[in-house]
Amino acid sequence: MSGYRLSVGGRINRAAPLSFTFDGKAYQGLEGDSLASALLASGVMLFGRSFKYHRPRGILGMGSEEPNALMTVERGPARMTPNLRAPSVALHAGLAAKSQNRFPTLRRDLTAVNDTLSAFFPAGFYNKTFMWPRAAWESVYEPIIRRLAGLGDSPTTRDPDHYGATYAHCDVLVVGAGPAGIAAAVEAAATGGRVILIDEQEEPGGGALADPAQWADLAASLAALNAADNVQILSRTTAIGHYHQNFVVAVERLTDHLAPTDAKGAREKLWRIRAGRVVLAQGAIERPLVFDGNDIPGVMLASAARTAALRYGVAVGRSVIVMAVHDSGWRDALALMAAGVTVSTIIDLRQDVAAELVDAARGAGIAVHLGCAVTSARGRLGISSITYAPGGTVDERAIACDALLMAGGWTPTVHLWSHAKGTLRWDGAWGAYLPDTTHEVMTCVGGCGGAWDYGSGLALGTLPSAKPLHKRKGFVDFQNDVKARDIGLAVQEGFRSIEHIKRYTTNGMATDQGKTSNLNGLQIASDVLSRPVTEIGLTTFRPPYTPQTFGALLGHHKEALFQPLRKTAIDDWARDHGAVYENVAQWRRARYFPRGAEDMDAAVLRECLAVRDSVGMFDASTLGKIEVVGPDAAEFLNRLYTNPWKSLAPGRCRYGLLLREEGFIMDDGVAGRMAPDRFHVTTTTGGAARVLNMMEDYLQTEWSDLDVWLTSATEQWAVIAVQGPKARDVIAGLVSGIDLSREAFPHMAVREGHICGVPTRLFRVSFTGELGFEVNVPAQHGRMVWEAIHAAGQPYDITPYGTEAMHVLRAEKGFIIIGQDTDGTITPEDAGMAWAIGQKKPDFVGKRSLARPDLVAQGRKQLVGLLTEDGTHVLEEGAQIVADPDQPVPMTMIGHVTSAYLSPALGRSIALALVADGRARMGETLYVPMPGGVIRAVVTGPVFYDAEGSRLDA
Amino acid sequence: MLEIAPMKLSAADLALPAEALVADGVQLALADDYARFSLRARDAAILEGLLGRKLPAKIGETLDGVACLGPDEWLALLPAGTALPLGEGLPVSVTDISSRALGFVVEGPRAVELITSGCPLDVAKFPIGRGTRTVFETVEIVVWRTAEARFHIEVWRSFAPWLWHALAAAA
Amino acid sequence: MLLIHCPYCEEDRPEVEFANGGQAHIARPADPSAYSDPQWEEFLYIRRNPRGRHHERWRHVHGCGRFFNAVRDTVSDRFETTYKAGEPAR
């Protein structure tokens, strides 16, 4: 218990106390506090346990760089967010925070045995140790590792919040509202262009918030920006990624800073910003120093103590020591003294420190030890003393303290610069990488551009120590629990590239993205390898800059809006009549229409029999439709499809087979010639966009000489298939202007006329093998015409059927479904559809490939029928087929089942299968090994019902 | 192991409401019925001759209810019931797509904000009369600025409920 | 998200309106049957994977609908130029 609230100072509202809890215990903070500052003010030093060793940890930094103090914040049922950084959590009344990675309590963590055994948990430990025996992985290792590892717990219930999203456009985007960012925004605003200024903190100001001397200027600048109507300031907004051409993605937190009762509307908002120019003003992050015990609670960055005191009015301790290798530590020490914080000692590794700093420190009563370094920090749950010695010697002395501040120099925040592929250059004076060149219209200003006066200092991997590296226990990456000696070990084991060292040790990985660890890790690798830092390389910073919620990234795409659900004009009717749906691409389609307590099998049986015996109706609206129009329409289709098209007379239809240029079946469908220069082409439901794109591709890039145009008409037409021996009788009374007689309107013909008073394109086609019509009407009339046909069909007990019955009916006829009976490697010959190829055509898409050696070779899989010996047994689609069930495992598979159903017409099961040389195996018995035993099936032709097609022309 | 209940991600049964949506600063309503035609020709003059009307010459421009969407493509939004000659035999394509899409009208001072919530174009800078095909999140739309604070949006029929509710969520 | 200059629309448009169409300037032969098996294999399957300057096809599918060609640097992802289908390679 060390920290306390100073009697004056800070930007908190001392008249507005806020009650909150941490690990169930009640605390009080002030309006304007962060969770971190409020806990520090209450004397809390212990904020969490570390990721791997479960070591006690306190606050390291006071911004989003904080690696240790990860909190789970609960905001009522189902609203639980893990891994929030305590300094970035705004305090509000009733805030309930929990520490993480501890079991059972923060102060007494049983799993901290990891730390005692840490000598056995070096870099690569998990990779090396848990490889064998393999069976132990799932039963032993994984559960234990899951218990011990991980950052926080995932919520287990649905997130009740909703999230917003938007695009935004501006001439200048400024990321970071510290003094440099604000100056850049003021300058940009004066040009009159649109300016967006975003900042991750609760209020704009950045580093100036911890410098009262700048508060007046800050307020004036912000007032001017707020008054300008071309400037938008987004606070609590983190730029998480910088993508191509000045596309910056940011997340604005809208409600988490409010008490849950005050939170209205979207919780967070995703900003997708396209900027003419990006100004990065992300500042710099102070670097920790590496020495034994540098992670004990109470050891923190000097800048954090400064922020605590000057922004929040909190002293981090009563007896504070500063370990500096950089001037900024001295400045912070003096600022702390001025604010009323007692700094007892400044230790600096440098012998030569600017006299004005040394004099000022001594003048303020601070003991100064130059040329010395801290050799260890001591204490278990909080620091109690340190030892220091002249650099690299064993001449140790101890001093008591309750806070140790590290001033290790500064690392410019170049994350967003790097996301956008900006290059970096090593700057020796900074001991850091600074922005160099970029393809983007992007500049860095202030600290992140190296243009800020933090003073001068040293940049080093570890503080000097008399101990060899492998005996030191200083941490480099606090969040991932990587020690200096782990990097030494990685090098010793042969890793040379920093990219490999990073992955082996996990230094700088994951949610932290190396904010405080990257440069120290690099320096240590450089020291161990005895090569300059610039030869070690630099790891890649990746988005997001800080962890984000899934909700923020989803934006609107949640729950009902997750993705569009496409429904046909007849969908409502189906819903009202109890349809059970299935999703096909983005479409929702009626799968079957159960009556009473029918299950799917019973409903499908009834629906199929109705089509065979009387008449059924089916919503086929989702079929893709493309209107192909122009003087060269027939020529175009002729070049594209396998079939001949030029000879097709207007008023007639043809089944078309479309190949990819590689010769494999891509899609199929019926096309009707509406006029000499107009075709109504249909595609599969899922293939509509793909086929149109392929057609446009050939038309625009290969055959741009053709006068023909393509228009998607999928959604123009509702399509009602009326199928069965009574189909003609049902629609006869509704249709006008079309002679429906068998002679005048034969199978595979199309007519234009009217049905129920609206225009129709009426196709006489069949995907069931029965007499059938497909009624196309403008979509807005689809429901009305459907109901009219349903009413007209009542005398015949017309039966609406769904996709499942449709599949069964077509399988009985051996009609393929693209993507089910084909898989992208099936040629027309394989599918037994050589009849669809125009043998006299010199060329069509895919024709040349059909003569490739592989495609004419023996042993290709061919589509055949399969009849199980036990007719009640329905094979599983996807099941593998073998010729010899007694062969040793692994068996030689010769094919697989593509479709399998119980056939109502045959009263037994049927299946389609792709089998090597299948057509040469007619009558042969094949075997389908399944978990329950081997199933015997006989190879047949793929047409199971009405092979001569007599029913089509009823 | 943690059991996660399956989520019914795509079972959402969104419907178009009968009433316009009136929110703070913006109103969303279904547009009137239109006769819609896709007009295609390599040579605009042939179409202009066939239809007896002038077509906008540049992609993105609109003229008298016709938007130029591509180098050989125009979208005509004409009073409901309008019939056009099909130009049989001519090197043109005139295709009735009246039923293919629905129109939305987004109107009010926040109209730009609403459309920009999911459309990646800088809609604020559209001059009045600009019409173009683009996307709203994953859904293809045509956006047409018909007045300073009014936009017409065309969307294919089956995507309309999703788009309506996505716009409503942003409103 | 890339900004891509559509040579038909004559403006920069966001990547989400476009679809990539693979390597550019691979013309389908007028008479494929005249191609030997190796020639045909080359046409179908053999593609470049350059580090740097790459000719590729894009389609402004949610815009003007046109296919066009582009020169893009595969390292920086920058577009050097875009031009209409049918124009010679740049």
Short mmCIF file of C-alpha atoms in Angstrom, two decimals, chain A residues 511-736:
data_model
loop_
_atom_site.label_atom_id
_atom_site.label_comp_id
_atom_site.label_asym_id
_atom_site.label_seq_id
_atom_site.Cartn_x
_atom_site.Cartn_y
_atom_site.Cartn_z
CA THR A 511 -2.00 -8.19 -28.37
CA ASP A 512 0.92 -6.17 -27.09
CA GLN A 513 2.65 -5.87 -30.48
CA GLY A 514 5.94 -5.12 -28.76
CA LYS A 515 5.05 -1.64 -27.57
CA THR A 516 7.46 -1.76 -24.63
CA SER A 517 9.53 -4.82 -25.56
CA ASN A 518 10.51 -4.54 -29.18
CA LEU A 519 13.58 -2.36 -28.97
CA ASN A 520 14.95 -3.97 -25.83
CA GLY A 521 14.60 -7.38 -27.43
CA LEU A 522 16.36 -6.15 -30.52
CA GLN A 523 19.22 -4.66 -28.52
CA ILE A 524 19.68 -7.86 -26.54
CA ALA A 525 19.75 -9.97 -29.70
CA SER A 526 22.23 -7.53 -31.15
CA ASP A 527 24.45 -7.79 -28.07
CA VAL A 528 24.32 -11.58 -27.97
CA LEU A 529 25.02 -11.92 -31.67
CA SER A 530 27.67 -9.17 -31.53
CA ARG A 531 26.17 -7.62 -34.61
CA PRO A 532 24.82 -4.12 -35.03
CA VAL A 533 21.09 -3.73 -34.47
CA THR A 534 20.59 -2.78 -38.09
CA GLU A 535 21.78 -6.24 -39.16
CA ILE A 536 19.34 -8.04 -36.90
CA GLY A 537 16.31 -6.86 -38.79
CA LEU A 538 13.04 -5.65 -37.38
CA THR A 539 9.84 -7.54 -36.88
CA THR A 540 6.67 -6.46 -38.57
CA PHE A 541 4.06 -4.53 -36.67
CA ARG A 542 0.61 -5.82 -37.45
CA PRO A 543 -2.87 -4.48 -36.91
CA PRO A 544 -4.69 -4.04 -34.63
CA TYR A 545 -2.62 -1.55 -32.65
CA THR A 546 -4.56 -2.49 -29.54
CA PRO A 547 -6.94 -5.45 -29.05
CA GLN A 548 -10.49 -4.85 -30.16
CA THR A 549 -13.83 -6.52 -29.64
CA PHE A 550 -15.22 -8.79 -32.34
CA GLY A 551 -18.34 -6.65 -32.21
CA ALA A 552 -16.45 -3.56 -33.32
CA LEU A 553 -15.04 -5.37 -36.33
CA LEU A 554 -18.45 -6.78 -37.25
CA GLY A 555 -20.19 -3.43 -37.21
CA HIS A 556 -23.73 -3.89 -38.52
CA HIS A 557 -23.11 -7.51 -39.49
CA LYS A 558 -24.56 -9.06 -36.39
CA GLU A 559 -27.62 -11.16 -35.64
CA ALA A 560 -30.30 -10.51 -38.25
CA LEU A 561 -27.95 -8.35 -40.30
CA PHE A 562 -25.09 -10.86 -40.24
CA GLN A 563 -25.56 -11.41 -43.93
CA PRO A 564 -28.42 -10.84 -46.32
CA LEU A 565 -30.95 -13.63 -46.37
CA ARG A 566 -32.46 -13.68 -49.83
CA LYS A 567 -36.09 -14.66 -50.04
CA THR A 568 -38.27 -15.19 -53.07
CA ALA A 569 -41.59 -13.52 -53.74
CA ILE A 570 -43.26 -16.77 -52.68
CA ASP A 571 -41.30 -17.22 -49.47
CA ASP A 572 -43.98 -15.69 -47.27
CA TRP A 573 -46.54 -18.19 -48.55
CA ALA A 574 -44.19 -21.04 -47.81
CA ARG A 575 -43.60 -19.72 -44.29
CA ASP A 576 -47.34 -19.42 -43.72
CA HIS A 577 -47.77 -23.02 -44.88
CA GLY A 578 -45.27 -24.51 -42.51
CA ALA A 579 -42.29 -24.89 -44.82
CA VAL A 580 -39.05 -26.16 -43.36
CA TYR A 581 -36.25 -24.19 -44.97
CA GLU A 582 -32.73 -24.82 -46.10
CA ASN A 583 -30.17 -22.26 -47.17
CA VAL A 584 -28.81 -22.44 -50.70
CA ALA A 585 -26.11 -19.84 -51.29
CA GLN A 586 -27.65 -16.75 -49.68
CA TRP A 587 -31.16 -17.88 -50.56
CA ARG A 588 -33.63 -19.41 -48.17
CA ARG A 589 -35.56 -22.18 -49.88
CA ALA A 590 -38.46 -24.33 -48.75
CA ARG A 591 -37.05 -27.83 -48.23
CA TYR A 592 -40.35 -29.58 -47.60
CA PHE A 593 -43.87 -28.82 -46.41
CA PRO A 594 -44.71 -31.18 -43.53
CA ARG A 595 -48.36 -31.89 -42.88
CA GLY A 596 -49.28 -32.53 -39.27
CA ALA A 597 -46.58 -34.51 -37.51
CA GLU A 598 -44.77 -35.61 -40.67
CA ASP A 599 -41.02 -35.84 -40.56
CA MET A 600 -38.92 -35.03 -43.60
CA ASP A 601 -38.96 -38.54 -45.01
CA ALA A 602 -42.74 -38.76 -44.79
CA ALA A 603 -43.27 -35.32 -46.29
CA VAL A 604 -40.85 -35.95 -49.14
CA LEU A 605 -42.45 -39.31 -49.89
CA ARG A 606 -45.87 -37.70 -50.11
CA GLU A 607 -44.62 -34.77 -52.17
CA CYS A 608 -42.80 -37.02 -54.66
CA LEU A 609 -45.75 -39.32 -55.12
CA ALA A 610 -48.05 -36.37 -55.71
CA VAL A 611 -45.84 -35.19 -58.57
CA ARG A 612 -45.70 -38.67 -60.09
CA ASP A 613 -49.41 -39.36 -59.64
CA SER A 614 -51.10 -36.00 -60.02
CA VAL A 615 -49.39 -32.61 -59.81
CA GLY A 616 -47.02 -30.66 -57.60
CA MET A 617 -45.81 -27.07 -57.53
CA PHE A 618 -42.39 -25.79 -56.68
CA ASP A 619 -40.85 -22.36 -56.17
CA ALA A 620 -37.93 -22.26 -58.61
CA SER A 621 -37.45 -18.50 -58.44
CA THR A 622 -33.88 -18.74 -57.19
CA LEU A 623 -32.67 -20.18 -60.49
CA GLY A 624 -30.22 -17.79 -62.07
CA LYS A 625 -31.50 -16.03 -65.17
CA ILE A 626 -29.55 -14.10 -67.73
CA GLU A 627 -31.12 -12.25 -70.65
CA VAL A 628 -28.76 -12.59 -73.60
CA VAL A 629 -29.71 -10.05 -76.27
CA GLY A 630 -28.26 -8.81 -79.51
CA PRO A 631 -27.75 -9.79 -83.13
CA ASP A 632 -24.91 -12.13 -82.11
CA ALA A 633 -26.74 -13.75 -79.17
CA ALA A 634 -26.89 -17.21 -80.76
CA GLU A 635 -23.27 -17.02 -81.88
CA PHE A 636 -22.22 -16.07 -78.36
CA LEU A 637 -24.04 -18.98 -76.72
CA ASN A 638 -22.71 -21.28 -79.41
CA ARG A 639 -19.14 -20.35 -78.54
CA LEU A 640 -19.79 -20.68 -74.83
CA TYR A 641 -21.94 -23.77 -74.30
CA THR A 642 -21.16 -27.31 -75.44
CA ASN A 643 -24.43 -27.55 -77.34
CA PRO A 644 -25.31 -26.07 -80.73
CA TRP A 645 -27.51 -22.95 -80.46
CA LYS A 646 -27.71 -21.38 -83.87
CA SER A 647 -30.24 -23.89 -85.12
CA LEU A 648 -32.55 -23.47 -82.15
CA ALA A 649 -35.78 -21.94 -83.39
CA PRO A 650 -37.46 -19.07 -81.54
CA GLY A 651 -40.00 -20.55 -79.17
CA ARG A 652 -37.81 -23.58 -78.42
CA CYS A 653 -35.59 -24.41 -75.43
CA ARG A 654 -32.44 -26.40 -75.00
CA TYR A 655 -30.57 -27.82 -72.04
CA GLY A 656 -27.15 -26.16 -72.00
CA LEU A 657 -23.97 -27.48 -70.50
CA LEU A 658 -21.26 -25.00 -69.63
CA LEU A 659 -17.65 -26.02 -69.15
CA ARG A 660 -14.70 -24.21 -67.76
CA GLU A 661 -11.87 -23.83 -70.23
CA GLU A 662 -10.21 -26.78 -68.47
CA GLY A 663 -13.02 -29.00 -69.78
CA PHE A 664 -14.83 -29.57 -66.51
CA ILE A 665 -18.54 -29.04 -66.01
CA MET A 666 -19.18 -25.63 -64.46
CA ASP A 667 -22.90 -25.08 -64.72
CA ASP A 668 -26.01 -26.09 -66.57
CA GLY A 669 -29.50 -24.85 -67.28
CA VAL A 670 -32.21 -24.52 -69.84
CA ALA A 671 -32.20 -21.61 -72.26
CA GLY A 672 -35.16 -20.51 -74.30
CA ARG A 673 -34.95 -18.56 -77.52
CA MET A 674 -37.52 -15.79 -77.08
CA ALA A 675 -36.70 -14.11 -80.40
CA PRO A 676 -33.96 -14.43 -82.99
CA ASP A 677 -31.82 -12.05 -80.97
CA ARG A 678 -33.03 -12.77 -77.43
CA PHE A 679 -32.37 -15.76 -75.17
CA HIS A 680 -33.65 -16.41 -71.68
CA VAL A 681 -30.79 -18.40 -70.15
CA THR A 682 -31.08 -20.09 -66.77
CA THR A 683 -28.27 -21.14 -64.45
CA THR A 684 -28.07 -23.03 -61.19
CA THR A 685 -29.10 -21.11 -58.07
CA GLY A 686 -25.58 -20.92 -56.68
CA GLY A 687 -23.94 -20.38 -60.07
CA ALA A 688 -25.85 -17.30 -61.19
CA ALA A 689 -23.22 -14.67 -60.39
CA ARG A 690 -20.35 -16.94 -61.38
CA VAL A 691 -21.82 -17.74 -64.78
CA LEU A 692 -22.67 -14.13 -65.52
CA ASN A 693 -19.13 -13.13 -64.62
CA MET A 694 -17.70 -15.81 -66.87
CA MET A 695 -19.94 -14.76 -69.72
CA GLU A 696 -18.93 -11.11 -69.29
CA ASP A 697 -15.30 -12.18 -69.19
CA TYR A 698 -15.42 -13.96 -72.55
CA LEU A 699 -17.62 -11.33 -74.08
CA GLN A 700 -15.54 -8.35 -73.00
CA THR A 701 -12.05 -9.77 -73.29
CA GLU A 702 -12.12 -12.51 -75.95
CA TRP A 703 -15.07 -11.81 -78.22
CA SER A 704 -15.53 -8.08 -77.97
CA ASP A 705 -16.47 -8.11 -81.66
CA LEU A 706 -19.86 -9.66 -80.84
CA ASP A 707 -22.91 -7.43 -80.59
CA VAL A 708 -24.57 -9.04 -77.63
CA TRP A 709 -25.34 -7.88 -74.10
CA LEU A 710 -26.05 -9.69 -70.86
CA THR A 711 -28.54 -8.63 -68.24
CA SER A 712 -29.10 -10.42 -64.97
CA ALA A 713 -32.79 -11.23 -64.75
CA THR A 714 -32.72 -13.58 -61.77
CA GLU A 715 -34.75 -11.23 -59.63
CA GLN A 716 -36.98 -10.03 -62.44
CA TRP A 717 -38.84 -13.29 -62.60
CA ALA A 718 -40.62 -15.42 -60.05
CA VAL A 719 -40.62 -19.00 -61.30
CA ILE A 720 -43.26 -21.57 -60.43
CA ALA A 721 -42.67 -25.12 -61.58
CA VAL A 722 -45.93 -27.02 -62.09
CA GLN A 723 -45.04 -30.68 -62.56
CA GLY A 724 -47.02 -33.86 -62.93
CA PRO A 725 -49.52 -35.57 -65.20
CA LYS A 726 -52.18 -32.99 -64.30
CA ALA A 727 -49.93 -29.95 -64.77
CA ARG A 728 -51.60 -28.88 -68.00
CA ASP A 729 -55.05 -29.21 -66.51
CA VAL A 730 -54.12 -27.02 -63.57
CA ILE A 731 -52.82 -24.03 -65.52
CA ALA A 732 -55.12 -24.32 -68.52
CA GLY A 733 -57.77 -22.12 -66.97
CA LEU A 734 -55.31 -19.44 -65.92
CA VAL A 735 -53.29 -18.98 -69.10
CA SER A 736 -54.37 -16.80 -71.97
#
